[in-house]
Structures are given as C-alpha cells and as structure tokens.
Amino acid sequence: MTTLPAQSSEIPYARQHIDADDIAAVSAVLGSDWLTTGPNIDQFEQHVAAYCGARFTIAVSSATAGLHAALHAAGVKPGDRVWTSPNSFVASANCARYCGATVDFVDIDPRTYNFSAREFERKLARAKSTNTLPKAIVTVHFGGQPCELQELAALAQQHGIFVIEDASHALGATYAGSPIGAGRFSNAAVFSFQATKSITTGEGGMVATNREDVAKSVRLFRWHGITREPQHMIDPHADEPWRYEQISVGFNYLMTDIQAALGTSQLAKLNAFVNRRAQLAARYDQGLAGLPLQLPHRDAGSTSAWHLYPVQVLGNDRRTARRNLYDALLREGVRSQVHYIPIHTQPYYRQLGFRDGDFPAAEHYYGGALTLPLFFDMSERDQDRVVEIVRAAVAPQ
Ligand SMILES: *Cc1c(COP(=O)(O)O)cnc(C)c1O
C-alpha cells in the first residue's frame, strides 16, 4: 500500500496552529545556552500563572505526568481510592493506578457529559456508609466545558477529599467569572499542551495550584525529589555551593526550554484561538439545528474553551446512525473522532472488575457520540461542507 500525501480537500478533526513567531521562538532557544530547565521554563510558568490567576504553576512533560504529580501531592498511596469520570482519556484514571490507588468512576451528567455532582453526592453517601470514601477526585472539563466545580468542591470539602481538575481540555475556559486554573474550587488543575489541545508545546503539561505545599511537592516530584534550595534541604552545607539534595523519590517529568518557549509564544495567541473556536462552534450550532442530534450544552455560569465539538446522535438505532455518519464524513475526506470510549470498558479496567452497565450515562452517550472537526484554521467553507454532509447523513428519511 502506498501512502499518498494528504489531499488539500481532507479535513482533519483537529490541527495545531504554528506561525512564524512560534518557529522563531523555538529557533532562538536552539541557539541559546539552555535546552532544558532554563529561563524559558520560568517565563512560561509565570505567563500561565498570570493568565489563569494561579499562585503557583509547575511545567511538566505532559498532563499525564502532572496528574501523577498532583495525586502524589495529595498523598494518594496504595489502598486509597480515587474517583474520576468514565468519559475521559485513560490518563485521568491511570494516574491513580501509578500511585497504587483503586480507581472508581462517577457517572456523567447526560447534558454536559461531565462528572456529575448529583451522582457524586449519591456515591459519596454510599461510600460513607461502607467506609470507602475516596482520598481524591480527578474531575474533567470534557471538551473544554467546565464541570460543576462549586458543587463538587462543597461535597468534597465535607469529606476532606482532595480535588484535582484534569483541565487538559480547558485552558482558556472560565467558570463563575474566573479562568479555569484559578483554583477557587479545587486544590490543583492540570493542563495539557499535547498537539490538539488549546495551545501546544508538542508534548507538555502544567500544574496550577494556590497551595504552596502542593507546588513544592510537584516541583520535587518532577525531578527525582531533588532540591537545590537550601531552605528545603535536610543538611544544607553552606560551604558547598554545588550542593543538591534528594529528599524524596520522584521522576524525570521535566519540560524542555524549547517546549516552554513554544508555549509562551502559543499562549500569546490563546484568546484568539478560543474566540475563533467559539465562533465556529456557534456556526455549527446554527447549521446543525433541527437534526436528531444533541448539540453541546451551554451553561450560563461558564464559558467553554471549545477543545471539542461533540454531537450525540439521537434515536433508537443510534449506534448504526453514528457509524453511518462517521463513514459518510470519511468518504468525503472529513475526519471525525469519538470521545470517549468509557474508560471502565477498556480491557485493562474490565480486568479490574468493571462491567458494561456500571456507568450507564457514559455508556449511553458513547453509543451516539461523534466529535466533528474544530480547529483554529478551519475555514467556514470547509465547515459548511461538514454541516452539509452531516445534514444529509442524519436527516430523517
Ligand atoms: C490529552 C489528555 C490528557 C493527557 O494529556 P498529555 O499531555 O497527553 O499527557 C489527560 N486527560 C485528558 C482529558 C486529555 O484529553
């Protein structure tokens, strides 16, 4: 089989936007003294902190690494429980497994597809009576739409549960008038800068927190538990200016200076990225109105970062209808995706005891879910093409 170059008429479901400023920023680092952990890391951390209003930000090699570090900072260890959303990328659950914790899920709100506060309340009541409360939750802002943070935080607080936002989709979103990452209703938020996310550093992530102890723990964890700061050392040795101390055990979860420079350059465009995505989402809302599709939820108290534009095919034979829609788009060179296969139905999690039917709202949503193309450089002409194909494929016969 020969690989043909991508046709210009192909429409991907996501695509990064890299401009001349990004390329210049990366090139400048390549000619500098620092390729890793240099001045660009500090700068990028400060810019993200200023953008989202967090006291502390710690750059890491990926959101997966950031989630692991945040759960470690929460003190999660073998025997503990961590609850997350079944409608997410597997990283939201895997991070708990890295800490040796038991994973469980909280079913989604069928309108927003997010970790449901009502389900959380019900599940907490059951867990309290059986003494199986979670130590931490990893809540996910699916598609960039913030979840019910205030309600979740109030419930978590009653039971002393640590709240981590998997904000991989949500850099640029706002909740109750504050940017996601401001930390008013959680202990830490974790962003991803993987290629398809709000801004990209290729691979990369950031932990945002207002808690100094969490920030300190994440900083140690991202580099072998090593500190160079005398005030954090057990035995500082003022006569050894080269001294570093390993005071705990951590990983190599460092971001490079090259990536951080790209991150700062991308961050300058974040508002433009989000605004354009919001415009395109509004155009989809209009173009797809009146079809047997559930369009993305809009919430008066929050704004989405529009990482995804997920639609849900409605009706009795939704699995077939979704497959037909996927195929109809593909025939015309339009790539769509499904977010997400419920995590608990993955073979690894089944082998831990989960079954079909455990989280019916997530499973039901998955049965009809399809994510349509949405990216900064998508032309309105291409979007109209997508809308036309969708209308022809799902319109009642
Ligand atoms: C992308 C993503 C992650 C993982 O991010 P990486 O930076 O690739 O590790 C975690 N959670 C969700 C919801 C994601 O979409």
Tab-separated table of N, CA and C in Angstrom, residues 91-144:
chain	number	residue	atom	x	y	z
A	91	ALA	N	-5.764	8.639	30.774
A	91	ALA	CA	-4.804	9.253	31.700
A	91	ALA	C	-5.473	9.708	32.997
A	92	SER	N	-6.751	10.131	32.915
A	92	SER	CA	-7.453	10.618	34.116
A	92	SER	C	-7.564	9.534	35.177
A	93	ALA	N	-7.597	8.290	34.744
A	93	ALA	CA	-7.691	7.164	35.684
A	93	ALA	C	-6.324	6.535	35.940
A	94	ASN	N	-5.515	6.436	34.899
A	94	ASN	CA	-4.219	5.766	35.034
A	94	ASN	C	-3.345	6.412	36.101
A	95	CYS	N	-3.437	7.745	36.228
A	95	CYS	CA	-2.590	8.453	37.199
A	95	CYS	C	-2.808	7.901	38.610
A	96	ALA	N	-4.033	7.474	38.902
A	96	ALA	CA	-4.304	6.904	40.227
A	96	ALA	C	-3.651	5.538	40.363
A	97	ARG	N	-3.643	4.783	39.261
A	97	ARG	CA	-3.005	3.460	39.286
A	97	ARG	C	-1.497	3.603	39.532
A	98	TYR	N	-0.890	4.679	38.983
A	98	TYR	CA	0.550	4.887	39.213
A	98	TYR	C	0.847	4.996	40.712
A	99	CYS	N	-0.121	5.559	41.459
A	99	CYS	CA	0.070	5.736	42.900
A	99	CYS	C	-0.364	4.484	43.674
A	100	GLY	N	-0.784	3.463	42.947
A	100	GLY	CA	-1.218	2.232	43.611
A	100	GLY	C	-2.632	2.302	44.153
A	101	ALA	N	-3.359	3.353	43.782
A	101	ALA	CA	-4.714	3.529	44.313
A	101	ALA	C	-5.731	2.728	43.503
A	102	THR	N	-6.885	2.523	44.102
A	102	THR	CA	-8.014	1.887	43.442
A	102	THR	C	-8.807	2.965	42.715
A	103	VAL	N	-9.153	2.701	41.463
A	103	VAL	CA	-9.904	3.685	40.669
A	103	VAL	C	-11.380	3.326	40.678
A	104	ASP	N	-12.204	4.333	40.835
A	104	ASP	CA	-13.640	4.151	40.601
A	104	ASP	C	-14.115	5.380	39.826
A	105	PHE	N	-15.335	5.302	39.297
A	105	PHE	CA	-15.818	6.349	38.411
A	105	PHE	C	-17.124	6.935	38.933
A	106	VAL	N	-17.361	8.176	38.564
A	106	VAL	CA	-18.627	8.844	38.869
A	106	VAL	C	-19.287	9.097	37.520
A	107	ASP	N	-20.504	8.614	37.359
A	107	ASP	CA	-21.150	8.699	36.049
A	107	ASP	C	-21.381	10.165	35.654
A	108	ILE	N	-21.598	10.350	34.357
A	108	ILE	CA	-21.651	11.715	33.819
A	108	ILE	C	-23.060	12.294	33.858
A	109	ASP	N	-23.100	13.599	33.761
A	109	ASP	CA	-24.342	14.337	33.565
A	109	ASP	C	-24.699	14.192	32.079
A	110	PRO	N	-25.889	13.659	31.749
A	110	PRO	CA	-26.199	13.403	30.339
A	110	PRO	C	-26.325	14.671	29.489
A	111	ARG	N	-26.373	15.844	30.124
A	111	ARG	CA	-26.434	17.079	29.329
A	111	ARG	C	-25.040	17.592	28.993
A	112	THR	N	-24.148	17.563	29.980
A	112	THR	CA	-22.814	18.159	29.781
A	112	THR	C	-21.752	17.112	29.483
A	113	TYR	N	-22.040	15.853	29.775
A	113	TYR	CA	-21.088	14.728	29.628
A	113	TYR	C	-19.942	14.840	30.631
A	114	ASN	N	-20.116	15.657	31.653
A	114	ASN	CA	-19.108	15.840	32.700
A	114	ASN	C	-19.444	15.013	33.942
A	115	PHE	N	-18.446	14.719	34.727
A	115	PHE	CA	-18.530	14.195	36.106
A	115	PHE	C	-19.720	14.890	36.781
A	116	SER	N	-20.733	14.115	37.173
A	116	SER	CA	-21.980	14.706	37.660
A	116	SER	C	-21.942	14.942	39.167
A	117	ALA	N	-22.279	16.158	39.589
A	117	ALA	CA	-22.293	16.467	41.023
A	117	ALA	C	-23.375	15.656	41.733
A	118	ARG	N	-24.511	15.428	41.056
A	118	ARG	CA	-25.589	14.648	41.685
A	118	ARG	C	-25.181	13.199	41.911
A	119	GLU	N	-24.523	12.636	40.901
A	119	GLU	CA	-24.020	11.259	41.040
A	119	GLU	C	-22.963	11.182	42.129
A	120	PHE	N	-22.141	12.215	42.181
A	120	PHE	CA	-21.067	12.279	43.186
A	120	PHE	C	-21.676	12.249	44.579
A	121	GLU	N	-22.734	13.036	44.767
A	121	GLU	CA	-23.385	13.103	46.076
A	121	GLU	C	-23.943	11.728	46.471
A	122	ARG	N	-24.616	11.086	45.511
A	122	ARG	CA	-25.183	9.756	45.781
A	122	ARG	C	-24.105	8.745	46.135
A	123	LYS	N	-23.042	8.793	45.350
A	123	LYS	CA	-21.979	7.801	45.534
A	123	LYS	C	-21.237	8.044	46.855
A	124	LEU	N	-21.100	9.317	47.224
A	124	LEU	CA	-20.453	9.647	48.497
A	124	LEU	C	-21.255	9.093	49.666
A	125	ALA	N	-22.582	9.217	49.568
A	125	ALA	CA	-23.429	8.733	50.662
A	125	ALA	C	-23.239	7.225	50.849
A	126	ARG	N	-23.194	6.514	49.726
A	126	ARG	CA	-22.976	5.059	49.804
A	126	ARG	C	-21.586	4.759	50.359
A	127	ALA	N	-20.590	5.490	49.864
A	127	ALA	CA	-19.199	5.218	50.275
A	127	ALA	C	-18.991	5.520	51.754
A	128	LYS	N	-19.702	6.538	52.232
A	128	LYS	CA	-19.551	6.903	53.641
A	128	LYS	C	-20.066	5.759	54.524
A	129	SER	N	-21.202	5.189	54.116
A	129	SER	CA	-21.791	4.138	54.941
A	129	SER	C	-20.945	2.859	54.909
A	130	THR	N	-20.137	2.688	53.865
A	130	THR	CA	-19.298	1.483	53.807
A	130	THR	C	-17.827	1.810	54.076
A	131	ASN	N	-17.594	3.053	54.512
A	131	ASN	CA	-16.227	3.466	54.852
A	131	ASN	C	-15.259	3.305	53.669
A	132	THR	N	-15.720	3.709	52.487
A	132	THR	CA	-14.887	3.577	51.285
A	132	THR	C	-14.803	4.912	50.534
A	133	LEU	N	-14.693	5.990	51.299
A	133	LEU	CA	-14.601	7.317	50.674
A	133	LEU	C	-13.293	7.457	49.895
A	134	PRO	N	-13.317	8.227	48.791
A	134	PRO	CA	-12.074	8.438	48.046
A	134	PRO	C	-11.179	9.464	48.743
A	135	LYS	N	-9.886	9.342	48.498
A	135	LYS	CA	-8.939	10.332	49.020
A	135	LYS	C	-8.920	11.566	48.101
A	136	ALA	N	-9.131	11.314	46.799
A	136	ALA	CA	-9.063	12.410	45.826
A	136	ALA	C	-10.035	12.132	44.685
A	137	ILE	N	-10.461	13.204	44.028
A	137	ILE	CA	-11.186	13.049	42.764
A	137	ILE	C	-10.405	13.775	41.659
A	138	VAL	N	-10.493	13.223	40.459
A	138	VAL	CA	-9.937	13.869	39.268
A	138	VAL	C	-11.134	14.177	38.389
A	139	THR	N	-11.540	15.434	38.388
A	139	THR	CA	-12.703	15.803	37.602
A	139	THR	C	-12.236	16.400	36.276
A	140	VAL	N	-13.029	16.205	35.243
A	140	VAL	CA	-12.588	16.526	33.881
A	140	VAL	C	-13.541	17.547	33.263
A	141	HIS	N	-12.993	18.580	32.654
A	141	HIS	CA	-13.824	19.553	31.928
A	141	HIS	C	-13.923	19.063	30.489
A	142	PHE	N	-14.880	18.174	30.253
A	142	PHE	CA	-14.939	17.480	28.968
A	142	PHE	C	-15.188	18.441	27.803
A	143	GLY	N	-14.307	18.357	26.814
A	143	GLY	CA	-14.454	19.169	25.610
A	143	GLY	C	-14.133	20.645	25.829
A	144	GLY	N	-13.757	20.995	27.075
A	144	GLY	CA	-13.480	22.392	27.400
A	144	GLY	C	-14.600	23.046	28.181
